[in-house]
Coordinates of C-alpha atoms in Angstrom, one line a residue:
M208 CA -22.7 -9.7 4.3
I209 CA -20.0 -7.5 2.1
K210 CA -20.0 -3.9 1.2
R211 CA -20.9 -3.5 -2.5
N212 CA -18.2 -2.4 -4.6
H213 CA -19.3 -1.4 -8.1
S214 CA -15.4 -0.7 -9.2
S215 CA -15.6 2.6 -6.7
L216 CA -14.2 4.0 -3.8
A217 CA -16.8 6.4 -3.1
L218 CA -17.5 5.3 0.3
L219 CA -13.7 5.4 0.9
A220 CA -13.7 9.1 -0.4
A221 CA -16.8 10.3 1.4
G222 CA -15.8 9.3 4.8
L223 CA -12.1 9.6 4.6
L224 CA -11.2 12.7 2.6
A225 CA -12.5 15.3 4.7
L226 CA -10.0 18.0 5.4
T227 CA -10.3 20.8 8.1
G228 CA -9.1 24.1 7.7
C229 CA -7.7 25.0 10.8
S230 CA -7.0 29.0 12.3
G231 CA -4.5 29.7 14.5
V232 CA -1.2 31.4 15.4
A233 CA 1.4 28.6 15.2
A234 CA 1.3 28.5 11.1
A235 CA 2.2 31.9 9.5
S236 CA -0.7 33.5 7.4
V237 CA 0.3 34.3 3.9
D238 CA -1.0 36.7 1.3
V239 CA -2.7 34.0 -1.4
P240 CA -2.8 35.2 -5.0
S241 CA -6.1 34.8 -6.7
E242 CA -4.6 32.5 -9.1
P243 CA -2.0 29.4 -9.0
V244 CA 1.7 30.7 -9.6
R245 CA 4.1 28.3 -11.1
G246 CA 7.3 27.5 -9.3
G247 CA 9.1 26.8 -5.9
I248 CA 10.1 23.7 -4.0
L249 CA 8.0 22.0 -1.8
S250 CA 9.6 20.6 1.3
Y251 CA 8.1 17.5 2.3
G252 CA 8.6 15.7 5.9
T253 CA 8.6 11.9 5.5
D254 CA 9.4 9.3 7.4
I255 CA 11.7 6.8 5.6
Q256 CA 13.3 6.3 2.5
P257 CA 12.8 3.7 0.0
V258 CA 13.9 0.3 0.9
A259 CA 14.2 -3.6 -0.1
G260 CA 14.1 -3.0 -3.8
G261 CA 14.4 1.2 -3.6
I262 CA 12.0 2.7 -6.3
D263 CA 12.2 -0.5 -8.9
P264 CA 8.3 -0.8 -9.2
Y265 CA 9.2 -4.5 -10.4
S266 CA 11.0 -5.6 -7.6
S267 CA 9.8 -3.3 -4.4
Q268 CA 6.5 -4.3 -2.5
A269 CA 7.3 -2.0 -0.3
F270 CA 5.1 1.4 0.5
S271 CA 8.4 3.4 1.1
G272 CA 9.1 2.9 -2.3
M273 CA 5.4 3.2 -3.9
N274 CA 4.9 6.6 -2.5
F275 CA 7.6 8.0 -4.4
W276 CA 7.9 6.4 -7.5
V277 CA 4.1 7.5 -8.3
Q278 CA 5.4 10.8 -8.6
I279 CA 7.9 9.1 -11.6
Y280 CA 6.2 6.8 -12.8
E281 CA 2.5 6.2 -14.2
P282 CA 0.0 3.4 -15.3
L283 CA -1.8 3.1 -18.1
L284 CA -5.2 4.1 -16.6
T285 CA -5.8 6.0 -13.4
R286 CA -8.5 5.8 -10.7
D287 CA -10.1 8.9 -9.3
D288 CA -10.9 9.8 -5.8
S289 CA -14.1 7.6 -5.9
G290 CA -12.6 4.7 -7.6
A291 CA -13.8 5.1 -11.0
I292 CA -11.4 4.2 -13.8
Q293 CA -9.8 7.3 -15.6
P294 CA -7.7 7.8 -18.8
G295 CA -3.8 7.5 -17.9
L296 CA -1.0 7.1 -20.5
A297 CA -4.0 5.7 -22.1
K298 CA -6.3 8.4 -23.1
D299 CA -8.8 5.5 -24.1
W300 CA -9.7 1.9 -24.0
E301 CA -11.6 -1.0 -24.9
Q302 CA -12.6 -4.3 -24.2
L303 CA -12.6 -6.5 -27.2
D304 CA -13.8 -9.7 -25.9
A305 CA -13.7 -11.7 -22.8
T306 CA -9.7 -11.9 -22.8
T307 CA -8.7 -8.7 -24.9
Y308 CA -8.1 -5.1 -24.0
R309 CA -7.0 -2.6 -26.3
F310 CA -5.3 0.7 -25.0
H311 CA -5.1 3.9 -27.1
L312 CA -2.0 5.9 -26.0
R313 CA -1.6 9.5 -25.6
E314 CA 0.5 10.5 -28.5
N315 CA 2.3 13.1 -26.7
A316 CA 3.7 11.7 -23.8
K317 CA 7.2 11.2 -23.1
F318 CA 9.6 10.3 -21.0
S319 CA 11.7 12.6 -18.7
N320 CA 14.5 12.3 -21.0
G321 CA 12.1 13.5 -23.9
D322 CA 12.0 9.7 -25.3
P323 CA 8.3 9.1 -26.8
L324 CA 6.0 6.6 -25.0
T325 CA 5.3 3.8 -27.8
A326 CA 3.1 0.8 -27.6
Q327 CA 6.7 -1.3 -27.4
D328 CA 7.2 0.4 -23.7
V329 CA 3.7 -0.8 -22.8
K330 CA 4.1 -4.3 -24.2
Y331 CA 7.6 -4.7 -22.6
S332 CA 6.1 -3.3 -19.2
L333 CA 3.2 -5.2 -19.2
E334 CA 5.4 -8.6 -19.7
T335 CA 7.8 -7.6 -17.4
M336 CA 5.5 -7.2 -14.6
A337 CA 3.9 -10.7 -15.2
D338 CA 7.1 -12.1 -15.2
S339 CA 8.5 -10.3 -12.0
G340 CA 7.5 -12.6 -9.2
N341 CA 6.2 -9.2 -7.6
L342 CA 2.8 -8.1 -6.5
Q343 CA 2.0 -7.4 -10.0
A344 CA 2.8 -10.7 -11.5
R345 CA 0.5 -12.5 -8.6
L346 CA -2.4 -10.2 -10.1
L347 CA -1.7 -11.1 -13.5
N348 CA -1.8 -14.7 -13.3
E349 CA -4.1 -14.7 -16.5
F350 CA -2.2 -12.2 -18.6
E351 CA -0.5 -14.0 -21.2
T352 CA 1.1 -11.4 -23.5
A353 CA 0.9 -8.1 -25.6
T354 CA 0.8 -7.2 -29.0
V355 CA 1.6 -4.0 -30.8
V356 CA -1.0 -2.8 -33.1
D357 CA 0.6 0.6 -34.0
K358 CA 3.2 3.0 -32.4
H359 CA 0.1 4.2 -30.1
T360 CA -2.0 1.2 -29.9
V361 CA -1.6 -2.1 -27.9
D362 CA -3.6 -5.1 -27.2
A363 CA -3.3 -7.1 -23.8
H364 CA -4.4 -11.0 -24.2
L365 CA -5.3 -12.9 -21.2
S366 CA -5.7 -16.7 -21.2
G367 CA -9.3 -16.1 -19.3
P368 CA -11.6 -13.7 -17.8
S369 CA -10.0 -11.9 -14.9
G370 CA -11.2 -10.1 -12.0
T371 CA -7.8 -8.2 -11.2
F372 CA -6.3 -7.1 -14.6
M373 CA -8.0 -3.7 -14.8
G374 CA -7.1 -3.2 -10.9
V375 CA -3.5 -3.5 -11.7
V376 CA -3.3 -1.3 -14.7
S377 CA -5.3 1.5 -13.1
D378 CA -3.2 1.2 -9.8
A379 CA -0.4 4.0 -9.4
G380 CA 1.7 1.5 -7.2
T381 CA 1.4 -1.4 -9.1
G382 CA 1.1 -0.3 -13.0
S383 CA 4.4 1.6 -13.5
I384 CA 5.1 1.6 -17.3
V385 CA 8.8 2.1 -17.8
S386 CA 11.0 2.7 -20.8
K387 CA 11.9 -0.2 -22.4
K388 CA 15.1 1.5 -23.6
W389 CA 16.2 2.5 -20.1
Y390 CA 14.8 -0.1 -17.9
S391 CA 16.4 -3.1 -20.1
A392 CA 19.4 -1.4 -19.8
A393 CA 19.9 -0.3 -16.3
S394 CA 21.4 -2.7 -13.8
K395 CA 19.4 -3.9 -11.0
E396 CA 21.2 -1.4 -8.8
Q397 CA 20.5 1.7 -11.1
R398 CA 16.9 0.6 -11.2
Q399 CA 16.6 1.0 -7.4
R400 CA 18.3 4.1 -7.0
E401 CA 17.5 5.9 -10.6
A402 CA 14.5 5.8 -12.8
M403 CA 13.2 7.2 -15.7
G404 CA 9.2 7.7 -16.4
T405 CA 6.7 9.4 -18.0
G406 CA 5.5 11.2 -14.7
P407 CA 5.3 14.9 -13.5
F408 CA 8.5 14.4 -11.5
K409 CA 12.1 12.9 -12.4
L410 CA 14.4 11.8 -9.7
T411 CA 17.3 14.5 -9.6
G412 CA 19.0 13.8 -6.2
W413 CA 19.2 11.1 -3.1
Q414 CA 21.1 11.6 -0.1
D415 CA 20.7 8.5 1.7
N416 CA 18.6 9.0 4.8
V417 CA 18.4 12.8 4.3
V418 CA 16.3 13.6 1.3
L419 CA 15.1 12.9 -1.9
E420 CA 15.1 15.6 -4.6
L421 CA 12.6 15.6 -7.3
R422 CA 12.1 18.3 -10.0
R423 CA 9.4 18.8 -12.7
N424 CA 9.5 16.6 -15.8
E425 CA 9.7 19.4 -18.6
H426 CA 8.3 16.7 -20.9
Y427 CA 5.4 16.0 -19.1
W428 CA 2.2 15.0 -21.3
D429 CA -0.1 17.7 -19.4
P430 CA 1.4 21.2 -20.2
K431 CA -0.3 22.7 -17.1
L432 CA 1.4 20.2 -14.5
P433 CA 3.0 20.2 -12.2
L434 CA 2.8 23.6 -10.6
L435 CA 5.6 23.2 -8.6
D436 CA 9.5 23.0 -9.8
G437 CA 10.3 20.0 -7.5
V438 CA 9.3 18.4 -4.3
D439 CA 12.3 17.7 -1.7
F440 CA 11.1 14.9 0.6
K441 CA 13.1 15.3 3.7
I442 CA 13.8 12.2 6.1
F443 CA 12.7 12.7 9.6
P444 CA 12.2 8.8 11.1
D445 CA 11.0 10.4 14.5
E446 CA 7.4 11.8 14.3
Q447 CA 7.8 14.5 16.7
S448 CA 10.8 16.0 14.7
R449 CA 8.5 15.9 11.8
L450 CA 5.9 17.9 13.6
A451 CA 8.4 20.1 15.0
A452 CA 10.0 21.2 11.7
L453 CA 6.5 21.9 10.3
R454 CA 5.8 24.1 13.1
Q455 CA 9.6 25.7 12.6
G456 CA 8.6 26.4 8.9
S457 CA 11.6 23.9 7.8
V458 CA 9.3 22.1 5.6
D459 CA 5.8 22.9 4.1
A460 CA 4.3 19.8 4.8
I461 CA 4.5 16.4 6.6
W462 CA 2.8 13.2 7.3
L463 CA 1.8 11.3 10.4
G464 CA 1.2 7.8 11.4
D465 CA 0.0 9.1 15.0
Q466 CA -3.6 10.2 14.5
Q467 CA -3.4 11.8 18.1
L468 CA -0.2 13.6 17.3
A469 CA -1.9 15.0 14.3
E470 CA -4.8 16.3 16.5
Q471 CA -2.2 18.7 18.4
V472 CA -2.0 20.9 15.6
E473 CA -5.7 22.1 15.4
G474 CA -5.9 25.5 15.7
E475 CA -2.6 26.5 15.1
G476 CA -3.0 27.5 11.1
F477 CA -2.5 24.1 9.4
E478 CA -4.6 22.2 7.0
I479 CA -5.2 18.5 8.4
G480 CA -6.2 15.7 5.7
H481 CA -6.9 12.2 6.4
N482 CA -6.1 9.2 4.3
A483 CA -8.2 5.9 4.4
A484 CA -8.1 3.6 6.8
T485 CA -6.2 0.8 5.3
R486 CA -3.6 1.0 7.4
S487 CA -3.7 -2.7 8.5
L488 CA -1.0 -4.3 10.4
N489 CA -0.6 -7.9 9.3
L490 CA 1.0 -10.6 11.1
F491 CA 2.3 -13.2 8.6
V492 CA 2.4 -16.6 10.0
D493 CA 4.9 -19.3 9.4
T494 CA 2.7 -22.8 9.5
R495 CA 5.5 -24.9 8.1
K496 CA 7.4 -25.2 11.4
G497 CA 7.7 -24.6 15.4
P498 CA 4.8 -24.0 17.2
T499 CA 2.8 -22.2 14.6
A500 CA 2.8 -25.0 12.5
D501 CA 0.1 -26.8 15.2
L502 CA -3.4 -25.3 14.3
R503 CA -4.8 -25.7 17.6
I504 CA -2.0 -23.1 18.7
R505 CA -2.3 -20.8 16.2
Q506 CA -6.2 -20.8 16.9
A507 CA -5.3 -20.4 20.4
I508 CA -3.4 -17.1 19.4
S509 CA -6.4 -15.8 17.9
R510 CA -8.8 -16.6 20.6
A511 CA -6.4 -15.1 23.1
M512 CA -6.4 -11.8 21.4
D513 CA -8.9 -9.2 22.9
R514 CA -9.0 -7.4 19.3
E515 CA -11.4 -4.6 20.7
K516 CA -8.8 -4.0 23.7
I517 CA -5.9 -3.8 21.5
A518 CA -7.6 -1.2 19.1
L519 CA -8.3 1.0 22.0
L520 CA -5.0 0.6 23.8
A521 CA -2.3 -0.1 20.9
S522 CA -3.6 2.4 18.5
Y523 CA -4.8 5.2 21.1
G524 CA -8.3 4.2 20.4
Y525 CA -8.1 5.0 16.6
G526 CA -8.0 1.0 15.6
K527 CA -10.9 -1.0 14.2
V528 CA -11.4 -4.7 14.0
S529 CA -10.9 -5.9 10.3
G530 CA -10.3 -9.2 8.3
I531 CA -7.6 -9.1 5.7
V532 CA -9.0 -6.5 3.6
P533 CA -9.1 -3.5 5.3
I534 CA -12.2 -1.5 6.6
G535 CA -11.1 1.6 4.5
D536 CA -11.7 -0.5 1.4
P537 CA -15.0 -0.9 0.3
A538 CA -14.8 -4.4 -0.7
A539 CA -14.0 -5.1 3.3
I540 CA -16.6 -8.0 4.8
E541 CA -18.9 -6.4 7.2
H542 CA -18.8 -7.3 10.9
A543 CA -15.3 -8.8 10.8
E544 CA -15.7 -9.4 14.4
N545 CA -17.8 -12.7 13.8
L546 CA -15.1 -14.2 11.6
P547 CA -13.9 -17.7 13.2
H548 CA -11.6 -17.3 16.2
Y549 CA -11.8 -13.3 16.3
T550 CA -14.1 -13.3 19.3
H551 CA -12.1 -13.2 22.5
D552 CA -12.2 -16.5 24.0
P553 CA -9.3 -16.9 26.8
E554 CA -10.9 -20.4 28.0
G555 CA -11.1 -21.5 24.9
A556 CA -7.9 -20.6 24.1
R557 CA -6.4 -22.5 27.0
E558 CA -8.4 -25.8 26.2
L559 CA -7.0 -25.8 22.8
L560 CA -3.4 -25.3 24.1
E561 CA -4.1 -28.3 26.4
R562 CA -5.4 -30.5 23.9
A563 CA -1.9 -29.6 22.0
N564 CA -0.1 -30.1 25.1
A565 CA 1.3 -26.6 24.2
V566 CA 0.9 -24.8 27.6
G567 CA 3.8 -22.7 27.9
S568 CA 4.9 -22.5 24.3
K569 CA 7.3 -19.9 23.2
V570 CA 6.0 -18.0 19.9
T571 CA 8.3 -15.6 18.4
I572 CA 7.2 -12.2 16.7
T573 CA 9.4 -10.2 14.9
Y574 CA 8.8 -6.6 14.0
P575 CA 10.5 -3.5 12.9
S576 CA 11.8 -1.2 15.6
D577 CA 12.7 1.9 13.7
A578 CA 11.1 5.1 15.1
S579 CA 8.8 5.5 12.3
F580 CA 6.9 2.5 13.1
S581 CA 6.8 3.6 17.0
R582 CA 3.1 3.5 16.9
D583 CA 2.8 0.1 16.9
V584 CA 5.2 -0.8 19.7
A585 CA 2.5 -1.0 22.5
L586 CA 0.5 -3.4 20.2
Y587 CA 3.3 -6.1 20.9
E588 CA 3.3 -5.7 24.8
V589 CA -0.2 -5.6 24.8
M590 CA -0.2 -9.2 22.8
K591 CA 2.4 -10.6 24.9
E592 CA 0.2 -9.9 27.9
Q593 CA -2.9 -11.3 26.7
L594 CA -1.1 -14.4 25.1
R595 CA 0.6 -14.8 28.6
E596 CA -2.6 -15.4 30.2
V597 CA -3.8 -18.2 28.2
G598 CA -0.3 -19.9 28.3
I599 CA 1.7 -18.6 25.4
D600 CA 5.2 -16.6 25.9
L601 CA 5.3 -14.6 22.9
V602 CA 8.9 -13.5 22.4
L603 CA 9.4 -10.0 21.1
N604 CA 12.0 -9.7 18.5
P605 CA 12.6 -6.0 17.2
L606 CA 14.5 -5.6 14.3
P607 CA 15.5 -2.7 11.9
W608 CA 13.0 -2.6 9.3
A609 CA 15.2 -3.3 6.4
D610 CA 16.0 -6.5 8.2
T611 CA 12.5 -7.2 8.9
L612 CA 11.2 -6.9 5.6
S613 CA 14.3 -8.9 4.2
K614 CA 13.1 -11.3 6.2
Y615 CA 9.4 -11.3 5.3
A616 CA 10.4 -11.2 1.4
T617 CA 12.5 -14.4 1.8
G618 CA 10.1 -16.1 4.2
N619 CA 13.1 -16.6 6.9
F620 CA 11.2 -16.3 9.7
T621 CA 9.5 -18.2 12.6
G622 CA 6.6 -17.9 14.3
L623 CA 5.2 -14.3 13.3
I624 CA 6.5 -11.6 11.5
A625 CA 4.5 -7.8 11.6
I626 CA 4.3 -6.1 8.4
P627 CA 2.0 -2.9 7.7
G628 CA -0.4 -3.0 5.1
V629 CA -1.5 -0.5 2.8
A630 CA -4.4 -0.1 0.0
R631 CA -3.9 -2.4 -2.9
A632 CA -5.1 -2.4 -6.6
D633 CA -7.6 -5.4 -6.1
A634 CA -9.1 -6.9 -3.0
S635 CA -7.1 -10.3 -3.6
A636 CA -3.7 -8.3 -3.8
Y637 CA -4.3 -8.3 0.3
F638 CA -3.8 -11.9 0.4
S639 CA -1.2 -12.6 -2.7
G640 CA 1.7 -12.0 -0.2
F641 CA 0.8 -15.4 1.9
L642 CA -1.2 -17.4 -0.5
A643 CA 0.6 -16.9 -4.2
P644 CA 2.2 -20.3 -4.8
K645 CA 5.8 -20.3 -5.0
A646 CA 6.3 -17.1 -3.7
P647 CA 8.7 -16.9 -1.2
T648 CA 6.4 -15.2 1.2
N649 CA 3.9 -17.9 1.5
T650 CA 4.8 -19.3 4.6
T651 CA 1.6 -21.4 5.0
G652 CA 3.1 -24.7 3.3
D653 CA 0.2 -27.3 3.0
Q654 CA -2.0 -25.7 5.5
G655 CA -2.8 -22.8 3.2
E656 CA -4.1 -25.0 0.2
Q657 CA -7.7 -24.4 0.6
A658 CA -7.2 -20.7 1.0
T659 CA -4.8 -20.6 -2.0
A660 CA -7.5 -22.2 -4.1
L661 CA -10.4 -19.8 -3.0
W662 CA -8.1 -16.8 -3.5
Q663 CA -7.3 -18.2 -7.3
T664 CA -11.4 -18.3 -7.5
L665 CA -11.3 -14.7 -6.4
N666 CA -8.6 -13.8 -9.1
T667 CA -10.5 -15.3 -11.8
T668 CA -14.2 -14.2 -11.0
V669 CA -15.3 -11.1 -12.7
E670 CA -19.1 -10.8 -12.0
P671 CA -19.3 -8.7 -8.8
R672 CA -21.7 -10.4 -6.4
Q673 CA -19.7 -13.6 -7.1
R674 CA -16.8 -11.9 -6.2
Q675 CA -18.0 -10.9 -2.9
E676 CA -19.1 -14.2 -2.3
A677 CA -15.6 -15.5 -3.2
L678 CA -14.3 -12.9 -0.7
L679 CA -16.3 -13.9 2.2
D680 CA -15.4 -17.6 1.9
L681 CA -11.7 -16.7 1.6
E682 CA -11.7 -14.5 4.7
Q683 CA -13.5 -17.0 6.9
E684 CA -10.9 -20.1 5.6
V685 CA -7.7 -17.5 6.4
A686 CA -9.4 -17.1 9.7
D687 CA -10.4 -20.3 10.6
K688 CA -7.1 -21.8 9.6
V689 CA -5.3 -18.4 11.5
L690 CA -2.8 -18.3 8.2
N691 CA -2.6 -14.3 8.6
I692 CA -3.7 -12.3 11.6
V693 CA -4.6 -8.8 11.6
P694 CA -4.8 -7.0 15.4
Y695 CA -6.3 -4.1 14.1
V696 CA -6.7 -1.4 11.0
V697 CA -6.1 2.4 11.5
T698 CA -5.8 5.4 9.0
Q699 CA -3.2 5.0 7.1
R700 CA -1.8 8.6 7.4
Q701 CA -2.4 12.2 8.4
E702 CA -1.2 14.7 6.3
L703 CA -0.4 18.4 7.6
W704 CA 0.8 21.6 5.5
S705 CA 1.0 25.0 6.2
S706 CA -1.0 27.6 4.1
R707 CA 2.1 28.3 1.6
L708 CA 1.0 24.8 -0.2
Q709 CA -2.5 25.4 -2.1
D710 CA -4.9 23.4 -3.8
Y711 CA -3.5 20.2 -2.4
A712 CA -5.4 17.4 -0.9
P713 CA -4.7 13.6 0.0
D714 CA -5.9 10.9 -2.0
P715 CA -7.7 7.8 -0.6
Y716 CA -4.9 5.6 -2.0
S717 CA -2.0 7.5 0.4
F718 CA 0.3 8.0 -2.4
R719 CA 0.7 12.0 -2.3
I720 CA -0.3 11.6 -6.1
N721 CA -1.8 15.1 -5.8
L722 CA 1.2 17.0 -5.0
K723 CA 1.4 17.4 -9.0
K724 CA -1.5 19.7 -8.4
G725 CA -0.5 21.8 -5.4
W726 CA 1.3 25.3 -5.9
L727 CA 3.5 27.3 -3.2
V728 CA 2.4 30.9 -2.4
P729 CA 5.6 32.9 -3.1

């Protein structure tokens, strides 16, 4: 029933990192040196600047922040493209017993101001993650404390076995290690707009909605990297404008959400790389008040949705039916279309509404209206028509992304709210936003109690087969109670770049982490 995931993303890498070399006339041809060349500023066209927490890795949960701060901050461990855990800031590690992990740090790792990384920084970072109330904290339920063994050795102590701990400390988006001296002294505002990490780049400039300027960290522990002098992330909310900038040569690389649009450049001399199918559009549900507090109405909404049709019409034919864990993650359950209330059943939906005396109910859906989210707009129109056919009036409430994210982060919405999802450190992380007890984003109320118990079981289960069984139980419970709705899942991004950029490849986690390995033809 579940795809086997022996701590590996091999399936993800094999099927979703195919790079296509294109030849054509639009991109200027260049003479490529036989050896990599150091230097140059890469200009990368992106969609949105960090919002709601900025680039503070312990307060922001937004992908818009993650894919910037991974250039600046690093985790203790890393994962390669196959998902295997590799050294990071820790050159090696060991599990001393069921609840104790020891990490041996690189002696030459330094922050961008030249201060050495020490075990005190790691202890502070792990404990701050666990106390943050953020995504990391929800996955570090078993973490108790860290102790300094010596300057370059630190032990992490857990209260019990954890199925999520190693995922957090090896994930670039959640496991960031900060400077205790800098982070503890910085204000909340400084942490969101400034940074000091051990990563290959450092932040040197930020013009709102124009550009974020990163420059090489001259103290980076790997003397061979980065090859670039820096990266300018230029903001183009509109995808057509981003593509035009690439064609005109004003940027060297871009990423696009619209796979159909990316295919237009085939044959024009640009490289095209596809990220993983981990971009799920999650509809978080308020089960505490209003029409969606009635289980029958929620089940009617789910049955009224023709997910196959939505995937075809609302995502240009590239969408797929998925459970909460997106199908691009090897942990995802197979045959998600068989989950409770996933089958398109308009008659059953109408019967549920009639029993609830709720025909004609109005349900509001809040969603981001920014240009960078334009590929989702068709979904809401299709959903509105499908729900209208069974007797539900779906009220569309478009808002700027920052406002939408704020409503989600505080739980201040009614009905449904749409938040795009990204690859997570562990399968359980996909559920934490709406099941973690006391989290503001948990709007499931009493109706989510059983799902929360199953989620907690998943968190503390280590044995792979048992974890897979726990995940299936959780997916079925969430679908049956309709605590979260995933209309479809698509490829996270498509990256395009000119022949000036060499030795670059998208990573399956959609972080652009391999920019540190790329170089520019002079």
